[in-house]
C-alpha cells in the first residue's frame, strides 16, 4: 500500500476501515494509517514487520489483525504500546515471550483463536494490568482460574458455557471486571463464589432469575449486569431495585416505576398496573396490578379507574363484581374520560352492574362521541340506525358513522357504507362513495366488510353483479376465518357461480365452514352426504349432520342438561325430519345452555348475535358471550373477542386488550392468533416491541404449515428482490443480523408447496429473470408449467 492510498483512507474517515486485500504493509503506510480515527481491520495481512507494528502502535482506534496466525515477541512488544483495543482472531498459539512482551498493555486484547489456556500461561497474563478477552476458550482448569484471579484488569471468558464451583470461587476473587456472557445458568455454589466479586460481573446470557441468580443479586459485593434478562417477576423487583444490578433499558424502567410506586407516586403506580396486565418483560399478575390500579384510582387517575372497572367486570385479579365495575367506570366518566363514558354507556345498554337504560346509554355514548371517541360514535350511529330511544334516522346514523370512519375506524367505515347503500334516496355518486368506504374497511382488515363486498357483487346489491369478483372477496374473508364466507364459497362451487362447478370442492368448503360453526354449512354438508353430491353417498354420515334425538333429549334439556340443550339447538339449527329447521328456536336453546356456562354454546350464541342468526343482531351482547366463553379457554371465542376489541365491534376499541386475548389463544396453539400476535409484537401494537418473541411465534406457525407465516419467515431471513409491493408482509423486512438467503428461499418453497400463489409469484419472478438456480436450488422444480404461464402473463 502506498502512502497516498493510506492518506486517502484516513481522509475518508468513518468508524472502521476493512482492508480486505491488503497483504503487505510498509512502515511508512502504517505511520499514515495510524492517524485513522476508527477501527482498522487487516484480515489478509499474514505477517507484519516490527517497525510497521511500532508505527501502528500510535493508532488509538483499535486494530484487528485477522490474517496474523503467529505473534512474535518483537511484534507483540511493539503493539503493546497501542492504546486502543487489539484483536487477534487467527492466533491459535502464544509463546510465553509474546505474552511477556504484551505486559505493558492497558486496553483490551482479544485472542479469539485461543481454545485453551494452561496454568503457566494464565499466570503470565495475570501479571499484566491490561484487559484480556478469550472468547474461544470453552473450558479452564481450576488452577488456571486461580492464576487468573490474581489479575487486576478486566477479564472476559465469554466462551465458557458453565463453571465448576471452584472456578466460580476463584473468579469471584478477581479484582477487576469479569465477563462471563456465555453462562446461561448458575449453581447455588457458583453463585456464592461469584458473589465475592467487588467490581463488575457481566452475565448477559442469563434470561430468567432462579434461586441461584437471586442469591447473587442479593449478596454480590460489587455489581452484576444481567443484560440478557427477558422478563422479571414482581416478587424480584425489590432485589433488582438496588444499585448492585445492571439491567437492559426496558427492565430498568420497570424497576424505576416499581420504586416510584413504592414511594407513593400514583402515576408510577398506574404504569406498574399496566405492565402487570400487559405481559411484557414482567410476568402477568392481575392481582398485584389491581393493587397498583386501586392506589392510582383513589388518587383520581381516570385511566386507572377505567382499569379498575375492567378488572372488576371480568374478574381478573379480583372476584367478578359488575356493580363495582360500574361504580369505577362512573367515577372516571364524571372526570369526562371518553373511554369511561363509553363503558358506562355499554353498562346502561346491557345492564352490567346497573339496570338497563337505553336513554342513559345514549346520553353517555354522546358525551364520549363528542370527545371524538370513534367507538362511541359508532354506538350513537347504531342507536339511530336501529331506532333505540330515537326514531330510525339513517342520515343521523351516517353522520356519526362518518365521524368514526374519518378517524380510520374500520367498523365505522363499514357501517357508514351499509347506511349509504340502504338509503332510500341513494344516488350514483353515493354508491361510489359507499363502495369506497366499504373497500377501505376491507383493506383495513375488517372481515365483515370483505364478506359484504362479496355478497353485494354476487347479488348485485348496490354494486355490479360479478360472481368472479364475489369469489375473490369471499376468499379474502375466508382466509380470516369467516364461516359465512366459507359457506358462500361452497355454494358458489356447488352451483358454478363465478367458478367452474366443482361439487367436491364445494364439500371441502362446507366442511371447513361447518367446522367453524356455520349451521347452514352443516345442513348443506348433510344434504351432500344424503344425496351423494360431491362425496360418496353415506346415509349414516348424513344422519350425523341431520340427527334427531327423541323425547328423552327434551326431558334432559328441561332439567338443565347443557349437553342435551346443545343437542336440541343443533337439531333445530340443521333441521331434521323430526325437528324442522328453526334458527330462532336453535338460538333460544343455545342461549339457555350459554347461561348455564357451556363455553361452546356461549361462543356459538356470541357469533349469532354478531351476525344476526336466529336473534336480532347485537354486537354488544355478542361481545358479552365471547368474553364468557373466552374466559373458559374457548379458543374461537378468544380470537373472536380479540378481533372485536381490535376493530371496535360491540366494545371499545383496545389494542392492549385485543393483544391480551390473541396471546391467550396463541398459548393454546391457535396458529392465526400466533401470526397476529407475532405481527403485533413486531410492530408494538397493544404491546411492547419484542422482535425475538415475534420471530419465535411466527417460526412456530411456519413449521406447523401456515403459508402466511412461511412467507413472513422468508422475509425475515433476507428480502429476496421482487417486482411487486408485498405490503402485507413488508413490516417483516427488519434487516436481521442473522440474514440467511438460503433459509429465505427454503421458507418460500415450503409456502409454495403449501399451495400459496404469492410464493409461486416470487419464485416465478426469479425464474423469469434468469435466476433458474438460486443458492443451488433449482427453482423450476417447485413451479408447474401453469404457474409459469400465469406469472409470465402477470408481468
Coordinates of N, CA and C in Angstrom, one line a residue, residues 16-214:
X16 N -14.9 2.6 10.8 CA -14.0 1.5 10.6 C -13.5 1.4 9.2
X17 N -12.4 0.8 9.0 CA -11.9 0.6 7.6 C -11.4 -0.9 7.5
X18 N -12.0 -1.6 6.6 CA -11.6 -3.0 6.4 C -10.8 -3.1 5.1
X19 N -9.5 -3.4 5.2 CA -8.6 -3.5 4.0 C -8.5 -5.0 3.7
X20 N -9.5 -5.5 3.0 CA -9.6 -7.0 2.8 C -8.5 -7.5 1.9
X21 N -7.9 -6.7 1.0 CA -7.0 -7.3 0.0 C -5.5 -6.9 0.4
X22 N -5.4 -6.2 1.5 CA -4.0 -5.8 1.8 C -3.2 -6.9 2.4
X23 N -2.2 -7.3 1.7 CA -1.3 -8.5 2.1 C 0.0 -8.1 2.6
X24 N 0.4 -6.8 2.4 CA 1.7 -6.3 3.0 C 1.5 -4.8 3.3
X25 N 2.2 -4.4 4.3 CA 2.1 -3.0 4.8 C 3.4 -2.5 5.2
X26 N 3.8 -1.4 4.5 CA 5.1 -0.8 4.9 C 5.0 0.1 6.1
X27 N 6.1 0.4 6.7 CA 6.1 1.2 7.9 C 5.6 2.6 7.6
X28 N 5.9 3.1 6.4 CA 5.5 4.5 6.0 C 4.0 4.5 5.9
X29 N 3.4 3.5 5.2 CA 1.9 3.5 5.1 C 1.3 3.3 6.5
X30 N 1.9 2.5 7.3 CA 1.4 2.3 8.7 C 1.4 3.6 9.5
X31 N 2.5 4.4 9.3 CA 2.5 5.6 10.0 C 1.4 6.6 9.6
X32 N 1.0 6.5 8.3 CA -0.1 7.3 7.9 C -1.4 6.8 8.4
X33 N -1.6 5.4 8.3 CA -2.9 4.8 8.8 C -3.1 5.0 10.3
X34 N -2.0 5.2 11.0 CA -2.2 5.4 12.5 C -3.0 6.6 12.8
X35 N -3.2 7.5 11.8 CA -4.0 8.7 12.1 C -5.5 8.5 11.9
X36 N -5.8 7.3 11.4 CA -7.2 7.0 11.2 C -7.9 6.9 12.5
X37 N -9.2 7.5 12.6 CA -9.8 7.6 13.9 C -10.6 6.3 14.3
X38 N -11.0 5.5 13.3 CA -11.8 4.3 13.6 C -11.0 3.1 13.8
X39 N -11.7 1.9 13.7 CA -11.1 0.6 13.8 C -10.5 0.2 12.5
X40 N -9.2 -0.3 12.6 CA -8.5 -0.8 11.4 C -8.6 -2.3 11.4
X41 N -9.2 -2.8 10.3 CA -9.3 -4.3 10.1 C -8.4 -4.8 9.0
X42 N -7.5 -5.6 9.3 CA -6.5 -6.1 8.3 C -6.6 -7.6 8.2
X43 N -7.6 -8.2 7.6 CA -7.9 -9.6 7.6 C -6.9 -10.4 6.7
X44 N -6.3 -9.8 5.8 CA -5.4 -10.5 4.8 C -3.9 -10.4 5.1
X45 N -3.6 -9.6 6.1 CA -2.2 -9.3 6.5 C -1.6 -10.5 7.3
X46 N -0.9 -11.4 6.6 CA -0.4 -12.6 7.3 C 0.8 -12.4 8.1
X47 N 1.6 -11.4 7.8 CA 2.8 -11.1 8.6 C 2.9 -9.6 8.7
X48 N 3.7 -9.2 9.8 CA 3.9 -7.8 10.0 C 5.3 -7.6 10.6
X49 N 6.0 -6.6 10.0 CA 7.4 -6.3 10.5 C 7.3 -5.5 11.8
X50 N 8.3 -5.6 12.6 CA 8.4 -5.0 13.9 C 8.3 -3.5 13.7
X51 N 9.0 -2.9 12.7 CA 8.9 -1.5 12.5 C 7.5 -1.0 12.1
X52 N 6.8 -1.8 11.3 CA 5.4 -1.5 10.9 C 4.5 -1.5 12.1
X53 N 4.7 -2.6 13.0 CA 3.9 -2.7 14.2 C 4.1 -1.5 15.1
X54 N 5.4 -1.0 15.2 CA 5.7 0.1 16.0 C 5.0 1.4 15.5
X55 N 4.9 1.5 14.2 CA 4.2 2.7 13.7 C 2.7 2.6 13.9
X56 N 2.1 1.4 13.8 CA 0.7 1.2 14.1 C 0.4 1.4 15.6
X57 N 1.3 1.2 16.4 CA 1.0 1.3 17.9 C 0.5 2.7 18.3
X58 N 0.8 3.7 17.5 CA 0.3 5.0 17.9 C -1.2 5.2 17.5
X59 N -1.8 4.2 16.8 CA -3.2 4.3 16.4 C -4.0 4.1 17.7
X60 N -5.1 4.9 17.9 CA -5.9 4.8 19.1 C -7.3 4.2 18.9
X61 N -7.6 3.9 17.6 CA -9.0 3.4 17.4 C -9.2 1.9 17.4
X62 N -8.2 1.1 17.6 CA -8.4 -0.3 17.7 C -7.9 -1.0 16.4
X63 N -7.2 -2.1 16.5 CA -6.7 -2.8 15.3 C -7.0 -4.3 15.4
X64 N -7.6 -4.8 14.3 CA -7.9 -6.2 14.2 C -6.9 -6.8 13.1
X65 N -6.1 -7.8 13.6 CA -5.1 -8.4 12.7 C -5.5 -9.8 12.4
X66 N -6.6 -9.9 11.6 CA -7.2 -11.2 11.3 C -6.4 -12.2 10.5
X67 N -5.4 -11.7 9.8 CA -4.6 -12.6 9.0 C -3.4 -13.1 9.7
X68 N -3.1 -12.6 10.8 CA -1.9 -13.0 11.6 C -2.2 -14.3 12.4
X69 N -1.4 -15.3 12.1 CA -1.6 -16.6 12.8 C -0.6 -16.9 13.9
X70 N 0.5 -16.1 13.9 CA 1.5 -16.2 14.9 C 2.0 -14.9 15.3
X71 N 2.1 -14.7 16.6 CA 2.6 -13.4 17.2 C 4.0 -13.5 17.8
X72 N 4.9 -12.8 17.1 CA 6.3 -12.8 17.6 C 6.4 -11.9 18.8
X73 N 7.4 -12.1 19.6 CA 7.7 -11.3 20.8 C 8.0 -9.9 20.4
X74 N 8.7 -9.7 19.2 CA 9.1 -8.4 18.8 C 7.8 -7.6 18.4
X75 N 7.0 -8.2 17.6 CA 5.7 -7.5 17.2 C 4.8 -7.2 18.4
X76 N 4.8 -8.2 19.3 CA 3.9 -8.0 20.5 C 4.4 -6.9 21.3
X77 N 5.8 -6.7 21.4 CA 6.4 -5.7 22.2 C 6.0 -4.3 21.6
X78 N 6.1 -4.3 20.2 CA 5.7 -3.0 19.6 C 4.2 -2.7 19.7
X79 N 3.4 -3.6 19.6 CA 1.9 -3.4 19.7 C 1.5 -3.2 21.1
X80 N 2.3 -3.5 22.1 CA 1.9 -3.4 23.5 C 1.7 -1.9 23.8
X81 N 2.3 -1.0 23.0 CA 2.1 0.4 23.3 C 0.9 1.0 22.7
X82 N 0.1 0.2 21.9 CA -1.1 0.7 21.3 C -2.2 1.0 22.4
X83 N -2.8 2.1 22.3 CA -3.8 2.5 23.4 C -5.2 1.9 23.2
X84 N -5.5 1.6 21.9 CA -6.8 1.1 21.6 C -6.9 -0.4 21.7
X85 N -8.1 -1.0 21.5 CA -8.2 -2.5 21.6 C -7.4 -3.2 20.5
X86 N -7.0 -4.4 20.8 CA -6.3 -5.2 19.8 C -7.1 -6.6 19.6
X87 N -7.3 -7.0 18.4 CA -7.9 -8.3 18.1 C -7.0 -9.2 17.3
X88 N -6.8 -10.4 17.8 CA -6.0 -11.4 17.1 C -6.9 -12.7 16.8
X89 N -7.8 -12.6 15.8 CA -8.8 -13.7 15.6 C -8.2 -15.0 15.2
X90 N -7.0 -15.0 14.5 CA -6.5 -16.2 14.0 C -5.3 -16.8 14.7
X91 N -4.8 -16.1 15.8 CA -3.7 -16.6 16.6 C -4.2 -17.7 17.5
X92 N -3.7 -18.9 17.2 CA -4.2 -20.1 18.0 C -3.2 -20.6 19.0
X93 N -1.9 -20.1 19.0 CA -0.9 -20.4 20.0 C -0.1 -19.2 20.3
X94 N 0.3 -19.1 21.6 CA 1.1 -17.9 22.0 C 2.3 -18.4 22.7
X95 N 3.4 -17.8 22.5 CA 4.6 -18.1 23.2 C 4.6 -17.3 24.5
X96 N 5.4 -17.8 25.5 CA 5.5 -17.0 26.8 C 6.2 -15.7 26.5
X97 N 7.1 -15.7 25.5 CA 7.8 -14.4 25.3 C 6.8 -13.4 24.7
X98 N 5.9 -13.8 23.9 CA 4.9 -12.8 23.3 C 4.0 -12.3 24.4
X99 N 3.6 -13.2 25.4 CA 2.8 -12.7 26.5 C 3.5 -11.8 27.4
X100 N 4.8 -12.1 27.6 CA 5.6 -11.2 28.4 C 5.7 -9.8 27.7
X101 N 5.9 -9.8 26.4 CA 6.0 -8.6 25.7 C 4.8 -7.7 25.8
X102 N 3.6 -8.4 25.9 CA 2.3 -7.7 26.0 C 2.0 -7.1 27.3
X103 N 2.8 -7.4 28.3 CA 2.5 -7.0 29.7 C 2.2 -5.5 29.9
X104 N 2.9 -4.6 29.1 CA 2.6 -3.2 29.3 C 1.2 -2.7 28.8
X105 N 0.5 -3.6 28.1 CA -0.8 -3.3 27.6 C -1.8 -2.8 28.6
X106 N -2.5 -1.7 28.3 CA -3.5 -1.2 29.2 C -5.0 -1.5 28.7
X107 N -5.2 -1.5 27.4 CA -6.5 -1.7 26.9 C -6.9 -3.1 26.7
X108 N -8.0 -3.4 26.0 CA -8.5 -4.7 25.7 C -7.6 -5.4 24.7
X109 N -7.3 -6.7 24.9 CA -6.6 -7.5 23.9 C -7.4 -8.8 23.8
X110 N -7.8 -9.1 22.6 CA -8.7 -10.3 22.4 C -8.0 -11.3 21.5
X111 N -8.0 -12.6 22.1 CA -7.5 -13.7 21.3 C -8.6 -14.7 21.0
X112 N -9.3 -14.4 19.9 CA -10.5 -15.3 19.6 C -10.0 -16.7 19.2
X113 N -8.8 -16.8 18.7 CA -8.4 -18.1 18.2 C -7.9 -19.1 19.3
X114 N -7.6 -18.6 20.5 CA -7.1 -19.4 21.5 C -8.3 -20.3 22.1
X115 N -8.1 -21.6 22.1 CA -9.1 -22.5 22.6 C -8.8 -23.1 24.0
X116 N -7.5 -22.9 24.4 CA -7.2 -23.4 25.8 C -6.1 -22.5 26.4
X117 N -6.1 -22.5 27.7 CA -5.1 -21.7 28.4 C -4.6 -22.5 29.6
X118 N -3.3 -22.8 29.5 CA -2.7 -23.6 30.6 C -2.4 -22.7 31.8
X119 N -2.2 -23.3 33.0 CA -1.9 -22.5 34.2 C -0.7 -21.6 34.1
X120 N 0.4 -22.1 33.4 CA 1.6 -21.2 33.3 C 1.3 -20.0 32.5
X121 N 0.6 -20.1 31.4 CA 0.3 -19.0 30.5 C -0.7 -18.1 31.3
X122 N -1.6 -18.6 32.0 CA -2.6 -17.8 32.8 C -1.9 -17.0 33.8
X123 N -0.8 -17.5 34.4 CA 0.0 -16.8 35.4 C 0.7 -15.6 34.7
X124 N 1.2 -15.8 33.5 CA 1.8 -14.7 32.8 C 0.8 -13.6 32.5
X125 N -0.4 -14.0 32.0 CA -1.4 -13.0 31.8 C -1.8 -12.2 33.0
X126 N -1.9 -12.9 34.2 CA -2.3 -12.3 35.4 C -1.4 -11.2 35.9
X127 N -0.1 -11.3 35.5 CA 0.9 -10.4 35.9 C 0.8 -9.0 35.2
X128 N -0.1 -8.9 34.2 CA -0.3 -7.7 33.5 C -1.5 -7.0 34.0
X129 N -1.5 -5.6 33.9 CA -2.7 -4.9 34.3 C -3.7 -4.6 33.2
X130 N -3.4 -5.2 32.0 CA -4.3 -5.0 30.8 C -5.6 -5.8 30.9
X131 N -6.4 -5.6 29.9 CA -7.7 -6.4 29.9 C -7.6 -7.4 28.8
X132 N -8.0 -8.7 29.2 CA -7.8 -9.8 28.3 C -9.2 -10.4 28.0
X133 N -9.4 -10.8 26.7 CA -10.6 -11.4 26.3 C -10.2 -12.7 25.6
X134 N -10.9 -13.8 26.1 CA -10.6 -15.2 25.5 C -12.0 -15.8 25.1
X135 N -12.6 -15.3 24.0 CA -14.0 -15.9 23.7 C -14.0 -17.3 23.1
X136 N -12.8 -17.8 22.7 CA -12.8 -19.1 22.1 C -12.5 -20.2 23.1
X137 N -12.2 -19.9 24.4 CA -11.9 -20.9 25.4 C -13.2 -21.4 26.0
X138 N -13.4 -22.7 25.9 CA -14.7 -23.3 26.3 C -14.6 -24.0 27.7
X139 N -13.3 -24.2 28.2 CA -13.1 -24.8 29.5 C -11.8 -24.4 30.0
X140 N -11.7 -24.2 31.4 CA -10.5 -23.9 32.0 C -10.4 -24.8 33.3
X141 N -9.2 -25.0 33.7 CA -9.0 -25.8 34.9 C -9.1 -24.9 36.1
X142 N -9.3 -25.5 37.3 CA -9.4 -24.7 38.5 C -8.1 -24.0 38.7
X143 N -6.9 -24.6 38.4 CA -5.6 -23.9 38.6 C -5.5 -22.7 37.7
X144 N -5.9 -22.9 36.5 CA -5.9 -21.7 35.6 C -6.8 -20.6 36.1
X145 N -7.9 -20.9 36.6 CA -8.8 -19.9 37.2 C -8.2 -19.2 38.4
X146 N -7.4 -20.0 39.2 CA -6.8 -19.5 40.4 C -5.7 -18.4 40.0
X147 N -4.9 -18.7 38.9 CA -4.0 -17.8 38.5 C -4.6 -16.5 37.9
X148 N -5.7 -16.7 37.1 CA -6.4 -15.5 36.6 C -7.0 -14.7 37.6
X149 N -7.4 -15.3 38.8 CA -8.0 -14.5 39.9 C -7.0 -13.4 40.4
X150 N -5.7 -13.6 40.2 CA -4.7 -12.7 40.7 C -4.5 -11.5 39.7
X151 N -5.2 -11.5 38.6 CA -5.2 -10.4 37.6 C -6.0 -9.3 38.1
X152 N -5.5 -8.0 37.9 CA -6.2 -6.8 38.4 C -7.0 -6.1 37.3
X153 N -6.8 -6.4 36.0 CA -7.5 -5.8 34.9 C -8.8 -6.5 34.6
X154 N -9.5 -6.1 33.5 CA -10.7 -6.7 33.1 C -10.4 -8.1 32.5
X155 N -11.3 -9.0 32.7 CA -11.1 -10.4 32.1 C -12.4 -10.9 31.5
X156 N -12.3 -11.4 30.3 CA -13.5 -11.9 29.6 C -13.3 -13.3 29.2
X157 N -14.2 -14.2 29.7 CA -14.2 -15.6 29.3 C -15.6 -15.9 28.8
X158 N -16.0 -15.2 27.7 CA -17.4 -15.3 27.2 C -17.7 -16.7 26.6
X159 N -16.7 -17.5 26.3 CA -16.9 -18.8 25.7 C -17.3 -19.8 26.7
X160 N -17.0 -19.6 27.9 CA -17.3 -20.7 28.9 C -18.8 -20.9 29.0
X161 N -19.3 -22.1 28.8 CA -20.7 -22.4 28.9 C -21.2 -22.7 30.3
X162 N -20.3 -23.1 31.2 CA -20.6 -23.4 32.5 C -19.4 -23.3 33.4
X163 N -19.6 -23.2 34.7 CA -18.5 -23.0 35.7 C -18.5 -24.2 36.7
X164 N -17.3 -24.6 37.1 CA -17.3 -25.5 38.2 C -17.4 -24.6 39.5
X165 N -17.7 -25.2 40.6 CA -17.8 -24.4 41.8 C -16.5 -23.8 42.2
X166 N -15.4 -24.5 42.0 CA -14.1 -24.0 42.4 C -13.7 -22.8 41.4
X167 N -14.0 -23.0 40.1 CA -13.7 -21.9 39.2 C -14.4 -20.7 39.5
X168 N -15.7 -20.8 39.9 CA -16.5 -19.7 40.2 C -15.9 -19.0 41.5
X169 N -15.5 -19.8 42.4 CA -14.9 -19.3 43.6 C -13.7 -18.4 43.3
X170 N -12.8 -18.9 42.4 CA -11.6 -18.2 42.1 C -11.9 -16.9 41.3
X171 N -12.8 -17.0 40.3 CA -13.2 -15.8 39.5 C -13.9 -14.8 40.4
X172 N -14.6 -15.2 41.4 CA -15.2 -14.3 42.3 C -14.2 -13.4 43.1
X173 N -13.0 -14.0 43.2 CA -11.9 -13.3 43.9 C -11.1 -12.3 43.0
X174 N -11.4 -12.3 41.7 CA -10.8 -11.5 40.7 C -11.0 -10.0 41.1
X175 N -9.9 -9.2 41.0 CA -10.0 -7.8 41.4 C -10.6 -6.8 40.4
X176 N -10.8 -7.2 39.2 CA -11.4 -6.3 38.2 C -12.7 -6.8 37.6
X177 N -13.2 -6.2 36.6 CA -14.4 -6.6 35.9 C -14.2 -8.0 35.3
X178 N -15.3 -8.9 35.4 CA -15.3 -10.2 34.8 C -16.5 -10.4 33.9
X179 N -16.2 -10.8 32.7 CA -17.3 -11.0 31.7 C -17.4 -12.5 31.5
X180 N -18.6 -13.0 31.8 CA -18.9 -14.4 31.7 C -20.3 -14.5 30.9
X181 N -20.3 -14.0 29.7 CA -21.5 -13.8 29.0 C -22.0 -15.1 28.3
X182 N -21.2 -16.2 28.4 CA -21.7 -17.4 27.8 C -22.4 -18.3 28.8
X183 N -22.4 -17.9 30.1 CA -23.1 -18.7 31.2 C -24.6 -18.4 31.1
X184 N -25.4 -19.5 31.0 CA -26.8 -19.3 31.0 C -27.5 -19.7 32.3
X185 N -26.8 -20.4 33.1 CA -27.4 -20.8 34.4 C -26.3 -21.1 35.4
X186 N -26.5 -20.7 36.7 CA -25.6 -20.9 37.8 C -26.1 -21.9 38.8
X187 N -25.1 -22.7 39.3 CA -25.5 -23.5 40.5 C -25.4 -22.6 41.7
X188 N -26.0 -23.0 42.8 CA -26.0 -22.1 44.0 C -24.6 -21.9 44.5
X189 N -23.7 -23.0 44.4 CA -22.3 -22.9 44.9 C -21.6 -21.9 44.0
X190 N -21.8 -21.9 42.7 CA -21.2 -21.0 41.8 C -21.6 -19.5 42.1
X191 N -22.9 -19.4 42.4 CA -23.4 -18.0 42.7 C -22.7 -17.5 44.0
X192 N -22.6 -18.4 45.0 CA -21.9 -18.0 46.2 C -20.5 -17.6 46.0
X193 N -19.8 -18.3 45.1 CA -18.4 -17.9 44.8 C -18.3 -16.6 44.0
X194 N -19.1 -16.4 43.0 CA -19.1 -15.2 42.2 C -19.5 -14.0 43.0
X195 N -20.3 -14.2 44.1 CA -20.8 -13.1 44.9 C -19.7 -12.3 45.6
X196 N -18.5 -12.9 45.6 CA -17.3 -12.2 46.3 C -16.8 -11.1 45.4
X197 N -17.2 -11.1 44.1 CA -16.7 -10.0 43.2 C -17.0 -8.6 43.7
X198 N -16.0 -7.8 43.8 CA -16.1 -6.4 44.3 C -16.1 -5.4 43.2
X199 N -16.0 -5.8 42.0 CA -16.0 -4.9 40.9 C -17.3 -5.0 40.0
X200 N -17.2 -5.5 38.8 CA -18.3 -5.7 37.9 C -18.3 -7.1 37.4
X201 N -19.5 -7.7 37.4 CA -19.7 -9.1 36.9 C -20.7 -9.0 35.8
X202 N -20.4 -9.5 34.6 CA -21.3 -9.5 33.4 C -21.8 -10.9 33.1
X203 N -23.1 -11.1 33.2 CA -23.7 -12.4 32.9 C -24.9 -12.2 32.0
X204 N -24.6 -11.9 30.7 CA -25.6 -11.4 29.8 C -26.4 -12.5 29.1
X205 N -26.1 -13.7 29.4 CA -26.9 -14.8 28.8 C -27.9 -15.4 29.7
X206 N -27.9 -15.0 30.9 CA -28.9 -15.5 31.9 C -30.2 -14.7 31.6
X207 N -31.3 -15.5 31.2 CA -32.5 -14.9 30.7 C -33.6 -14.9 31.8
X208 N -33.5 -15.7 32.8 CA -34.5 -15.7 33.9 C -33.8 -15.8 35.3
X209 N -34.5 -15.3 36.2 CA -34.0 -15.3 37.6 C -34.4 -16.5 38.3
X210 N -33.5 -17.4 38.7 CA -33.8 -18.5 39.5 C -33.2 -18.3 40.9
X211 N -33.2 -19.3 41.8 CA -32.8 -19.0 43.2 C -31.3 -18.7 43.3
X212 N -30.5 -19.3 42.4 CA -29.0 -19.0 42.4 C -28.8 -17.6 42.0
X213 N -29.4 -17.2 40.9 CA -29.3 -15.8 40.4 C -29.7 -14.8 41.4
X214 N -30.9 -15.1 42.1 CA -31.4 -14.2 43.1 C -30.4 -14.1 44.2

